[in-house]
Each structure stands twice: as structure tokens, then as C-alpha cells.
Coordinates of C-alpha atoms and ligand atoms in Angstrom, one line a residue:
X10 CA -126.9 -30.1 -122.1
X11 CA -129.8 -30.8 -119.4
X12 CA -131.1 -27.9 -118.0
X13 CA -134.0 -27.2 -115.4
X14 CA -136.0 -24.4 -117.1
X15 CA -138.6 -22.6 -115.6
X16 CA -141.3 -22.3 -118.8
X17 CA -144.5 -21.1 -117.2
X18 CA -146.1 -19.3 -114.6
X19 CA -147.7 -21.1 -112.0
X20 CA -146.4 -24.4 -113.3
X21 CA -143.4 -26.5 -112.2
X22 CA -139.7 -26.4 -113.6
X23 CA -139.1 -29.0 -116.6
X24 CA -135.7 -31.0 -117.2
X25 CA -135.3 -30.1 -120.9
X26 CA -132.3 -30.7 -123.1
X27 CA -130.8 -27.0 -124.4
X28 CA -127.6 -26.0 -126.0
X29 CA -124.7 -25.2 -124.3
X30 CA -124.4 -21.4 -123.7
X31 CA -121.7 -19.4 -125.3
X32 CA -119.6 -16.7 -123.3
X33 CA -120.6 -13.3 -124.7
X34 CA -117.9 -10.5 -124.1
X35 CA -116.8 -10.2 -120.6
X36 CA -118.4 -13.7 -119.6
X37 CA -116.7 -17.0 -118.6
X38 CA -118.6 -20.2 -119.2
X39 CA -118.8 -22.6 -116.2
X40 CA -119.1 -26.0 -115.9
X41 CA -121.1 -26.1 -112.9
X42 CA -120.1 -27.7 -109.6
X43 CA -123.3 -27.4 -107.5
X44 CA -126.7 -25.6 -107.7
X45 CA -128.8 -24.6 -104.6
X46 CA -132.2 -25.1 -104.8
X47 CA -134.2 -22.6 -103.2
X48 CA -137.2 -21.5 -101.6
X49 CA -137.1 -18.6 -103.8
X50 CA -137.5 -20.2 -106.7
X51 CA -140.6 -22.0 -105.3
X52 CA -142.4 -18.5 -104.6
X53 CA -140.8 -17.4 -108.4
X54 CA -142.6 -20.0 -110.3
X55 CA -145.5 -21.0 -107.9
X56 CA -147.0 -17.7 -107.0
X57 CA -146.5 -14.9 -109.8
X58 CA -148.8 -14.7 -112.3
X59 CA -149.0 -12.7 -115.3
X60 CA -149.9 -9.3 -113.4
X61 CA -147.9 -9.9 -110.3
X62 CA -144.9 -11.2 -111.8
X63 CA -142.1 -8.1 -111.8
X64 CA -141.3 -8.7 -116.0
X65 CA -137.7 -9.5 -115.3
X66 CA -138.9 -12.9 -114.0
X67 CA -141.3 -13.9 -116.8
X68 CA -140.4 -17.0 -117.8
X69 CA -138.5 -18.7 -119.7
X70 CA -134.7 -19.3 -118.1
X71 CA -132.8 -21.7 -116.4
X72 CA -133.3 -21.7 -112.9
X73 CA -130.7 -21.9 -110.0
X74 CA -129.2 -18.6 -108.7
X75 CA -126.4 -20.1 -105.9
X76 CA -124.1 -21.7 -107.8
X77 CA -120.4 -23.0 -107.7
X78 CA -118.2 -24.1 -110.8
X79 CA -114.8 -24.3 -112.7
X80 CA -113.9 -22.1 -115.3
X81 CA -114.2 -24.1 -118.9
X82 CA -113.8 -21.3 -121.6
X83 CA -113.4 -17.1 -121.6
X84 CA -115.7 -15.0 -123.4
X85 CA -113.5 -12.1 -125.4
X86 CA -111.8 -9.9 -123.5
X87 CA -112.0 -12.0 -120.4
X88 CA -108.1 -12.6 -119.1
X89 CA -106.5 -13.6 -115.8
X90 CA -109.0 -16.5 -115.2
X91 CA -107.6 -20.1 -115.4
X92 CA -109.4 -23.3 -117.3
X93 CA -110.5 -25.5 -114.3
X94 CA -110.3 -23.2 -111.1
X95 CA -113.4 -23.3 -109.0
X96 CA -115.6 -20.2 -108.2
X97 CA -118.7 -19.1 -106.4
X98 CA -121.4 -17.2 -108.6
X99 CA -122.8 -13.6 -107.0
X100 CA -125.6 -14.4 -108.9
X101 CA -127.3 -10.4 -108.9
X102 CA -126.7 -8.3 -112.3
X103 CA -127.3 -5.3 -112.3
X104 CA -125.7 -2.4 -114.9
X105 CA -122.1 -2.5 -113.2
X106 CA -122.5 1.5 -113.9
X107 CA -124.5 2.9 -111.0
X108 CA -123.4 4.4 -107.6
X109 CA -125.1 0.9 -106.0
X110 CA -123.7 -1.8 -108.3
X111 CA -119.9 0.5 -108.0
X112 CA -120.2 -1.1 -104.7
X113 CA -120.8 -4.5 -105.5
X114 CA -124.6 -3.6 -104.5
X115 CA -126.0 -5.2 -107.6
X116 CA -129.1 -5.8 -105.4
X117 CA -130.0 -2.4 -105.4
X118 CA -128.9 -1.4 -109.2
X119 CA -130.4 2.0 -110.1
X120 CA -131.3 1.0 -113.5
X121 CA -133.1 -1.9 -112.8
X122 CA -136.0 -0.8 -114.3
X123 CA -133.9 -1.0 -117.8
X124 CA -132.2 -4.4 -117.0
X125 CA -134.0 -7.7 -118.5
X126 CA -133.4 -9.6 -116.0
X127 CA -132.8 -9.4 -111.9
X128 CA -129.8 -12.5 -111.6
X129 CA -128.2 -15.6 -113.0
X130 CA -131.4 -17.8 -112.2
X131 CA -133.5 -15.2 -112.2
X132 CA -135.2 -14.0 -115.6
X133 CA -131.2 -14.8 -116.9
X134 CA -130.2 -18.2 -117.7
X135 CA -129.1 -19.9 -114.2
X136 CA -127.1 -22.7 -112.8
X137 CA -129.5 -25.4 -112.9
X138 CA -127.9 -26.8 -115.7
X139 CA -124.6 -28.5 -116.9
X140 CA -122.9 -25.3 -117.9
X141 CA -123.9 -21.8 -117.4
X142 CA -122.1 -18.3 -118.6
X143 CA -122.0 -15.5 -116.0
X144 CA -120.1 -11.7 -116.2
X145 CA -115.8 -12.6 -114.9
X146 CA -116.8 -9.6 -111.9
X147 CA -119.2 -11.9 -110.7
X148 CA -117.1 -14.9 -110.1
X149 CA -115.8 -15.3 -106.3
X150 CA -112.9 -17.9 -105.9
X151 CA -112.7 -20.8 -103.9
X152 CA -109.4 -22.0 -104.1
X153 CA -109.1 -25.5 -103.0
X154 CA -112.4 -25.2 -100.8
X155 CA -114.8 -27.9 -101.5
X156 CA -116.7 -26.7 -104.1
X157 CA -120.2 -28.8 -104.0
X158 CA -120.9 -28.3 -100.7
X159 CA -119.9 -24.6 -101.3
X160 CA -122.6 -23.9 -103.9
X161 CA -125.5 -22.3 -101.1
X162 CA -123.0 -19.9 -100.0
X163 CA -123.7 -17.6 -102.9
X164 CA -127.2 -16.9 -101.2
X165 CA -128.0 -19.3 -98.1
X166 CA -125.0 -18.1 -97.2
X167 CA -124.9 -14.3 -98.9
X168 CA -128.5 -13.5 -97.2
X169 CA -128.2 -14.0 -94.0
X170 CA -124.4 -13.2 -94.1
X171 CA -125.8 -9.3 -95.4
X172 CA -128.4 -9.4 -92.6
X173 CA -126.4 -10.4 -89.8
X174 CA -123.6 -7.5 -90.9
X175 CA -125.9 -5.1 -90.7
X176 CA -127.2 -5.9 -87.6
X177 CA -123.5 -6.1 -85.5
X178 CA -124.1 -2.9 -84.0
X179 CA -126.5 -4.8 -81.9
X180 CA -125.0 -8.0 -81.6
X181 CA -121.3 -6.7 -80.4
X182 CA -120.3 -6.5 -76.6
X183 CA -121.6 -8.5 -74.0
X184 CA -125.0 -9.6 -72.9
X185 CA -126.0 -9.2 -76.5
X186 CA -128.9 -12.2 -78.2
X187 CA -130.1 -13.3 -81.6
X188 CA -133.0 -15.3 -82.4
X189 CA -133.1 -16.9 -85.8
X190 CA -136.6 -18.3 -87.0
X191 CA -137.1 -21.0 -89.3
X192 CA -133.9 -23.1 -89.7
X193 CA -133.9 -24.3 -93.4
X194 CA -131.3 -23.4 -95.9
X195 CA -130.6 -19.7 -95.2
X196 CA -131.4 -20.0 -91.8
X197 CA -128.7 -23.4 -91.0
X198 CA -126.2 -20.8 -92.0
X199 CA -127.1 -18.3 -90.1
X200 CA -126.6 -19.3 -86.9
X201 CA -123.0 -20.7 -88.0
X202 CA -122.4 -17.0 -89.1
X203 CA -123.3 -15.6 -85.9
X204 CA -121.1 -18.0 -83.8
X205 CA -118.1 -16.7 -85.7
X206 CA -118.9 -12.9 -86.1
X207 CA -120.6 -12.9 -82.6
X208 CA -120.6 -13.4 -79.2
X209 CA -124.3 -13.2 -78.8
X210 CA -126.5 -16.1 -77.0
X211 CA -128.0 -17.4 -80.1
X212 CA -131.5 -18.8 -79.8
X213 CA -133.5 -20.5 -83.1
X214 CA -136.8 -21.8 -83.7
X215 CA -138.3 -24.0 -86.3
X216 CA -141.1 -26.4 -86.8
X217 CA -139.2 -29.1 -87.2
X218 CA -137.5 -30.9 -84.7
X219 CA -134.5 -32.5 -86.9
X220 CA -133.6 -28.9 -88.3
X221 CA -133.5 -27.3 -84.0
X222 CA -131.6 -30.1 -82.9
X223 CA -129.1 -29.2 -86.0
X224 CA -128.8 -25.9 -85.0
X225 CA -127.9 -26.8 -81.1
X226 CA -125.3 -28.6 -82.8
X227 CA -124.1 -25.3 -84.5
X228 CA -124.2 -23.7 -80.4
X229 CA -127.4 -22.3 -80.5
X230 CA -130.2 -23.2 -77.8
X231 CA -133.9 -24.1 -79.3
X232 CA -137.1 -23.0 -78.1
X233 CA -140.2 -24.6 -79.7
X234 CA -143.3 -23.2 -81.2
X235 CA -146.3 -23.2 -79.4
X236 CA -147.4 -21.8 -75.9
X237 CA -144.9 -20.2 -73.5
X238 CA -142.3 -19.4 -76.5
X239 CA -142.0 -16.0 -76.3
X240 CA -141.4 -16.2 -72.4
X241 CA -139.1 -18.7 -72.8
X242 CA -137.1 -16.9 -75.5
X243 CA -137.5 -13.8 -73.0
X244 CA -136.2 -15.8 -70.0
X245 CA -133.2 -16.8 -72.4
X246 CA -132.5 -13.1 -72.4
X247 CA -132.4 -12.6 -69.0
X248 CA -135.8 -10.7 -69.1
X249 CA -134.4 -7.7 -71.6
X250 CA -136.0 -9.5 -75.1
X251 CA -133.4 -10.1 -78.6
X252 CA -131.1 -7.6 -79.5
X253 CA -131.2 -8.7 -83.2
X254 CA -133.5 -10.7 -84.4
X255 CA -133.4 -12.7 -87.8
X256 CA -136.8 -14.1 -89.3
X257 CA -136.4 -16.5 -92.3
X258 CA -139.9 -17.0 -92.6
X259 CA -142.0 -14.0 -92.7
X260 CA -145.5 -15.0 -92.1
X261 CA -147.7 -12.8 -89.7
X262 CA -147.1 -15.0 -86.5
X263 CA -143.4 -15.3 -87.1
X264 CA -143.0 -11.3 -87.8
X265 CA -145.5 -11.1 -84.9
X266 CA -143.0 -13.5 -82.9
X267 CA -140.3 -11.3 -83.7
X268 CA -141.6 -8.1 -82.4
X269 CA -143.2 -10.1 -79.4
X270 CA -139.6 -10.5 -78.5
X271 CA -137.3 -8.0 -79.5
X272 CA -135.7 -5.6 -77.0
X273 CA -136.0 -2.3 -76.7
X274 CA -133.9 -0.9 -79.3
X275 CA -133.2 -3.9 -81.2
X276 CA -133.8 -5.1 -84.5
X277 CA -135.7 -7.2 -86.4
X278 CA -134.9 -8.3 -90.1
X279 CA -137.2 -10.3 -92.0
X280 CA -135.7 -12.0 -94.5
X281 CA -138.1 -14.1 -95.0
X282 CA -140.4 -13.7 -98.6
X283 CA -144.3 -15.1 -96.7
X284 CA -145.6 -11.7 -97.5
X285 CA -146.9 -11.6 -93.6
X286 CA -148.4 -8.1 -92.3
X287 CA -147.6 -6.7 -88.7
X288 CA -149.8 -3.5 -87.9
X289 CA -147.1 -1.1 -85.8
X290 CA -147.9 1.1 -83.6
X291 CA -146.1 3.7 -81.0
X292 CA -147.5 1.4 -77.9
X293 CA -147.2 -2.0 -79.9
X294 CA -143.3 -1.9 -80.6
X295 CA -140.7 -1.6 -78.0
X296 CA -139.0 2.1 -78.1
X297 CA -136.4 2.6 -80.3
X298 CA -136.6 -0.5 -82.4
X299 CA -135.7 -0.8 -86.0
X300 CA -137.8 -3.3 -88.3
X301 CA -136.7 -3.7 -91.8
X302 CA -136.0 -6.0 -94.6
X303 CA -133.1 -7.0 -96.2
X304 CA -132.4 -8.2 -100.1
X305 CA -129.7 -10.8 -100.6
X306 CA -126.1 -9.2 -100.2
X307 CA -123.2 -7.7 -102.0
X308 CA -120.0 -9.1 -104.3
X309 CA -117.1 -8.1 -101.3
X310 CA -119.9 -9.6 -98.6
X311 CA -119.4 -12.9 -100.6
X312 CA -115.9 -13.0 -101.1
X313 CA -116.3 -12.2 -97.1
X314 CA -118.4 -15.3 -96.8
X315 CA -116.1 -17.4 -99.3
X316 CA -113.0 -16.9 -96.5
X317 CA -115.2 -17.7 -93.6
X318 CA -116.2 -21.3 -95.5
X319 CA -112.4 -21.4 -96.5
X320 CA -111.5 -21.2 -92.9
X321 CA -113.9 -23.7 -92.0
X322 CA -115.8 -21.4 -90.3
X323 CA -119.0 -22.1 -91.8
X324 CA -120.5 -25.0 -94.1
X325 CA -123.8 -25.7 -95.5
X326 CA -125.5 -28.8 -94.7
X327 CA -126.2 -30.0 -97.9
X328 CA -128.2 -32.9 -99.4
X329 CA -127.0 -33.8 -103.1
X330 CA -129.0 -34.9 -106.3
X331 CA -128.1 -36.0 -109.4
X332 CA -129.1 -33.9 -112.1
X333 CA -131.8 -36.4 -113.4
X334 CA -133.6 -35.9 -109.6
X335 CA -133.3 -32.3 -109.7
X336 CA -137.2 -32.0 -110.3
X337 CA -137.5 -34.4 -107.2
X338 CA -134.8 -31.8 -105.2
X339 CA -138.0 -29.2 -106.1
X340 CA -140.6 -31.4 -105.0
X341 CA -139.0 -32.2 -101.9
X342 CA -138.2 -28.5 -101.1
X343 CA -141.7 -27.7 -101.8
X344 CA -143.2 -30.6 -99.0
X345 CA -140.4 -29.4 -96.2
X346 CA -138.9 -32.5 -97.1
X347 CA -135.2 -31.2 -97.0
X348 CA -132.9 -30.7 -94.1
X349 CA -130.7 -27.9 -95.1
X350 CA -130.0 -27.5 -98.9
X351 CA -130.6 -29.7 -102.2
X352 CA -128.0 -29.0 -103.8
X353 CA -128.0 -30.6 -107.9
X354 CA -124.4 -31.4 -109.0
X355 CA -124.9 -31.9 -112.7
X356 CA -121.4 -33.5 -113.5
X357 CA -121.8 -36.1 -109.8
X358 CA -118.9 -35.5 -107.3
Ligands
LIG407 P1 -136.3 -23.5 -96.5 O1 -137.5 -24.1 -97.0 O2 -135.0 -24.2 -96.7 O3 -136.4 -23.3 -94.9 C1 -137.5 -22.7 -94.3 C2 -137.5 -23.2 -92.9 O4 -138.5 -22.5 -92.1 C3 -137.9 -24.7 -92.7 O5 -137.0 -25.4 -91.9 C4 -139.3 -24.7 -92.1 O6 -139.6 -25.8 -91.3 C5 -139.3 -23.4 -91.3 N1 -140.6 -22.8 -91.0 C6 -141.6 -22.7 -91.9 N2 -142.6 -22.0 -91.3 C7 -142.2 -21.8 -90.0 C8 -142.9 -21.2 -88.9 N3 -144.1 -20.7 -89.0 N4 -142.2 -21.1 -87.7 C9 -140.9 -21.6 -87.7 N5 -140.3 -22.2 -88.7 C10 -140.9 -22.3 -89.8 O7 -136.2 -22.0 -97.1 P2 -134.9 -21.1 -97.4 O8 -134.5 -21.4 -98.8 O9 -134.0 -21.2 -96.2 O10 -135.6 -19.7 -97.5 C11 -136.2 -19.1 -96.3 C12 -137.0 -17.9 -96.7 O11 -136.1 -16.8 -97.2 C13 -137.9 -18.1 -97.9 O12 -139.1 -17.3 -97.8 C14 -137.1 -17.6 -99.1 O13 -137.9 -17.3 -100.2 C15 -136.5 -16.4 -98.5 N6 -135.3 -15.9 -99.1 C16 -135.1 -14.5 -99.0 C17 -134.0 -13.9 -99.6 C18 -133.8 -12.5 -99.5 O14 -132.9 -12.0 -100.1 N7 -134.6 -11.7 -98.7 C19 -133.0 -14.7 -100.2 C20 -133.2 -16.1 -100.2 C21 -134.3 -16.7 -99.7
LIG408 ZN1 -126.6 -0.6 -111.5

């Protein structure tokens, strides 16, 4: 089968030809609907290098960890799963044992340290590929939902899905705001989530024009970059700053941006991987306000998720390739070139 394999650090993903991966015990082979492609997986195989790289993402693997497909075989001792029904991946693995991945938490596994690898797509064979095999616990069904178009869910969707939840407190009752920054995959979906968990005014910035006129059409209202944003994003607020705000970026000015805004005792979640600092202080930071990040999301928050897209709730914009331009999917991530998600559907539609 083709596959899009991650070889070396530093370099590019290849489209190699591998063998079609068997279901070990507990495992069900998929044939895969749709496979996100995302900014992740840029910063995995662009910027770790042999010392910064955790070893659970050392190449090689198949990339793709948000992935959608039908059931094609059951690994032994695997019942209760029918051949052809469709599925979203929760693509963390962690030792199913622990207090956090009892939960669903595999995100937070407490023997990570002893796993070989983080995720399906991540130091683990992902869905980048025809087929791939992944534990039966990890499978999320999507009835007769469209399952292409539902293949970002399992993280565009998961992420800010986990960082929104945890941020209702904030974002219930009246008068309440959220500002999303940077509008691309993860952060499409997050303003669809927090029309339908919320009743917050929801306010989002990007760079690019296409993806803020997108999100107006999801009910948000846009404010630009450049002089006079904060204000205006204050002003939006009726003076009193974000209650929760949601930064899908992460660089310095965007974190700074964040915190330039928030409102006393809100919160700020970056999300975001940019690596950008923010020096707090007790005068620099509105009282009371929590700043923290947040790590993809759990197996019932996706099976939460799944019923919101089944409702028709929320969908992904998605832009498809053919497995033989899944390389040119990358490329295009990589120059901003992508409105929404690539999605790779190795078997068309
Ligand atoms: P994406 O490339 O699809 O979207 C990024 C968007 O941000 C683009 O629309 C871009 O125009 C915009 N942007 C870039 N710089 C900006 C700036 N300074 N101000 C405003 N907008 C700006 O990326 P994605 O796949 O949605 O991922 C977003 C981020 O979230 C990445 O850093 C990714 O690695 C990270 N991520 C984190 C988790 C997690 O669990 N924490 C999970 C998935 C992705
Ligand atoms: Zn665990």
C-alpha cells in the first residue's frame, strides 16, 4: 500500500510503497476514509532534531494522526465490530492501565516514559496511508455521518473541543466573550464549537483575510491584526476584555495579544505549539486570570465531538487530495496555502 512516512529528522515526508499492516491482538485494521494533515506534523518533522526530538517521535512511521475509516479485518480477540462501519480514530495511546488513560486521558498517560510511541501518527504507524491498524477502544463511531469530511474531528476538532470544555466556566451566562486567534484547521472548528456550547460573543483573528471572512460565516465578528486591535477587541467586549480566550498560534505577539485582552479573571489557553515566551508579572496580568496550555483531548470528549458533527452541529472545512498529492497537501500546509484542512483520502470519495 502507499504510505506517507516520515524517515528523517529535519527532512520532508516520502510517499513510499509498504506492506499492509496486520491487526495485532486487540486491534482492527482500517481502511482509511480521510487523513488530516496537520500543522503538527510540520513542527514533528521540521523542527526536532536528534537532541530535541522526545524519542517516541524518532522517526520512522507513518504520519497522520486525525483519521476516519471502515472497519476491514479484527485483530484476535476483537468482537462486536462490524466489516465496513465507519469510525473516527482518538489517535493518543497510552498504557490503557493508569489512573489518566482509565479516563480516556491517554494524553496524559502516567507511563509514558515506557511507551514507544505518543499516538497513531505519532512515533506509531498513522493514517497517512491506505490502511492503518489502531487498539478497538480507540475507535469512535460515526454511523452514517460523512466520514471524509469527518477525518479533522479526531484532533482539529478534539483540541479545541478539550480547550473550549474546560474553559465553560467562563464562557456560561450572559455578557460572556471568546476570542479565537489564528483560524486555520483547529481554529475553523473552534468557533463552530463555541456557537453550539456557548452563548458568548465570539470574536477571531487571523492573518488572512479568506480564513476571517470564514469564520463571520460560522457567527463570529473579525478584528484584524495590526494597530488598534486590541482596542477594538476591547470595545467588542463592552470595555471588560475576553472572558476565555483561545490562541491557536502561540508566538510571543499572539500570547502577548492574548493577555493584552483578557479580562480580569478570565482565561487564556494556548493551544498553539510557536514556542512564544510571555514574561508575567503581578502588575502585567489582569487579577485573577488563569493562563495555561492544553494537550489535545480525551476518548468520551470525541465521542462528544462525533454527536455534535452527527447533529450537524459542526463540520470541518475541508480541502481533499488524492493520495498521490498528499506530499503537495504538506507543501501547501507548510506555505499557508490551505483554507481549513487537507484532508488525503487514499481510496478517492
Ligand atoms: P493551520 O496552519 O491550519 O492554521 C494556522 C492559522 O493561524 C492560519 O490560518 C494562519 O494564517 C494563522 N496565523 C499564523 N500566524 C498568525 C498570527 N501571528 N496571528 C494570527 N493568525 C496567525 O494550523 P493548525 O493545524 O490549525 O494548528 C494550529 C496550531 O495548533 C499549530 O501550532 C499546531 O501545531 C497546534 N496544535 C496543537 C495541538 C495541541 O494539542 N496543543 C493539537 C493540534 C495542533
Ligand atoms: Zn496510561
Amino acid at each position: 500500500m502507499r504510505a506517507v512516512v516520515f524517515e528523517q529528522l529535519r527532512t520532508p515526508p516520502v510517499l513510499i510503497d509498504r506492506d499492509r499492516p496486520r491487526p495485532g491482538p486487540g486491534e482492527v485494521l482500517l481502511k482509511v476514509a480521510g487523513a488530516g494533515a496537520c500543522h503538527s506534523d510540520v513542527a514533528v518533522y521540521h523542527d526536532f532534531d536528534e537532541a530535541s526530538a522526545p524519542p517516541q517521535l524518532k522517526p520512522s512511521y507513518v504520519l497522520g494522526h486525525e483519521n476516519s475509516g471502515w472497519v476491514e479485518e479484527l485483530g484476535e480477540g476483537v468482537t462486536g465490530l462490524a466489516k465496513g462501519d465507519a469510525y473516527l480514530v482518538y489517535g493518543p495511546i497510552g498504557c490503557g492501565r493508569c489512573p489518566a488513560c482509565s479516563r480516556g486521558q491517554d494524553t496524559y498517560c502516567y507511563n509514558v516514559a515506557d511507551m514507544p510511541y505518543l499516538a497513531a501518527g505519532l512515533g506509531r504507524d498513522g493514517g497517512m496511508a491506505e490502511y492503518m491498524t489502531v487498539p478497538a477502544r480507540n475507535l469512535v463511531p460515526l454511523g452514517d455521518a460523512d466520514p471524509f469530511a469527518a477525518a479533522p474531528l479526531s484532533d482539529a476538532g478534539l483540541t479545541p473541543y478539550h480547550a473550549i470544555k474546560l474553559s465553560l466556566p467562563k464562557l456560561a451566562g450572559g455578557g460572556k466573550s471568546a476570542l479565537v486567534i489564528g483560524l486555520g484547521g483547529l481554529g475553523l472548528v473552534a468557533v463552530q464549537i463555541l456557537g453550539a456550547l456557548t452563548g458568548a460573543t465570539v470574536i477571531a483573528t487571523d492573518m488572512k483575510a479568506e480564513a476571517m471572512a470564514r469564520a463571520e460565516e460560522f457567527g463570529a465578528v473579525t478584528v484584524p491584526g495590526g494597530d488598534g486591535q486590541a482596542e477594538r477587541i476591547r470595545e467588542l467586549t463592552g470595555g471588560q476584555g475576553v472572558t476565555a480566550v483561545f490562541d491557536f498560534v502561540g508566538v510571543a505577539p499572539t500570547i502577548a495579544l492574548a493577555m493584552g485582552v483578557v479580562a480580569r479573571q478570565g482565561r487564556v489557553t494556548i493551544v498553539g505549539i510557536a514556542g512564544g515566551v510571555y514574561e508575567w508579572s503581578f502588575f502585567a496580568a489582569p487579577y485573577e486570570v488563569d493562563l495555561t496550555s492544553t494537550y489535545w483531548g480525551t476518548i468520551e470528549e470525541l465521542h462528544e465531538v462525533a454527536a455534535l458533527y452527527r447533529a450537524g452541529k459542526i463540520a470541518p472545512d475541508v480541502e481533499y487530495f488524492a493520495m498521490d498529492d498528499a506530499l503537495e497537501a504538506y507543501r501547501r500546509l507548510e506555505a499557508g496555502e490551505i483554507s481549513g484542512r487537507a484532508v488525503v483520502t487514499p481510496h478517492g470519495r
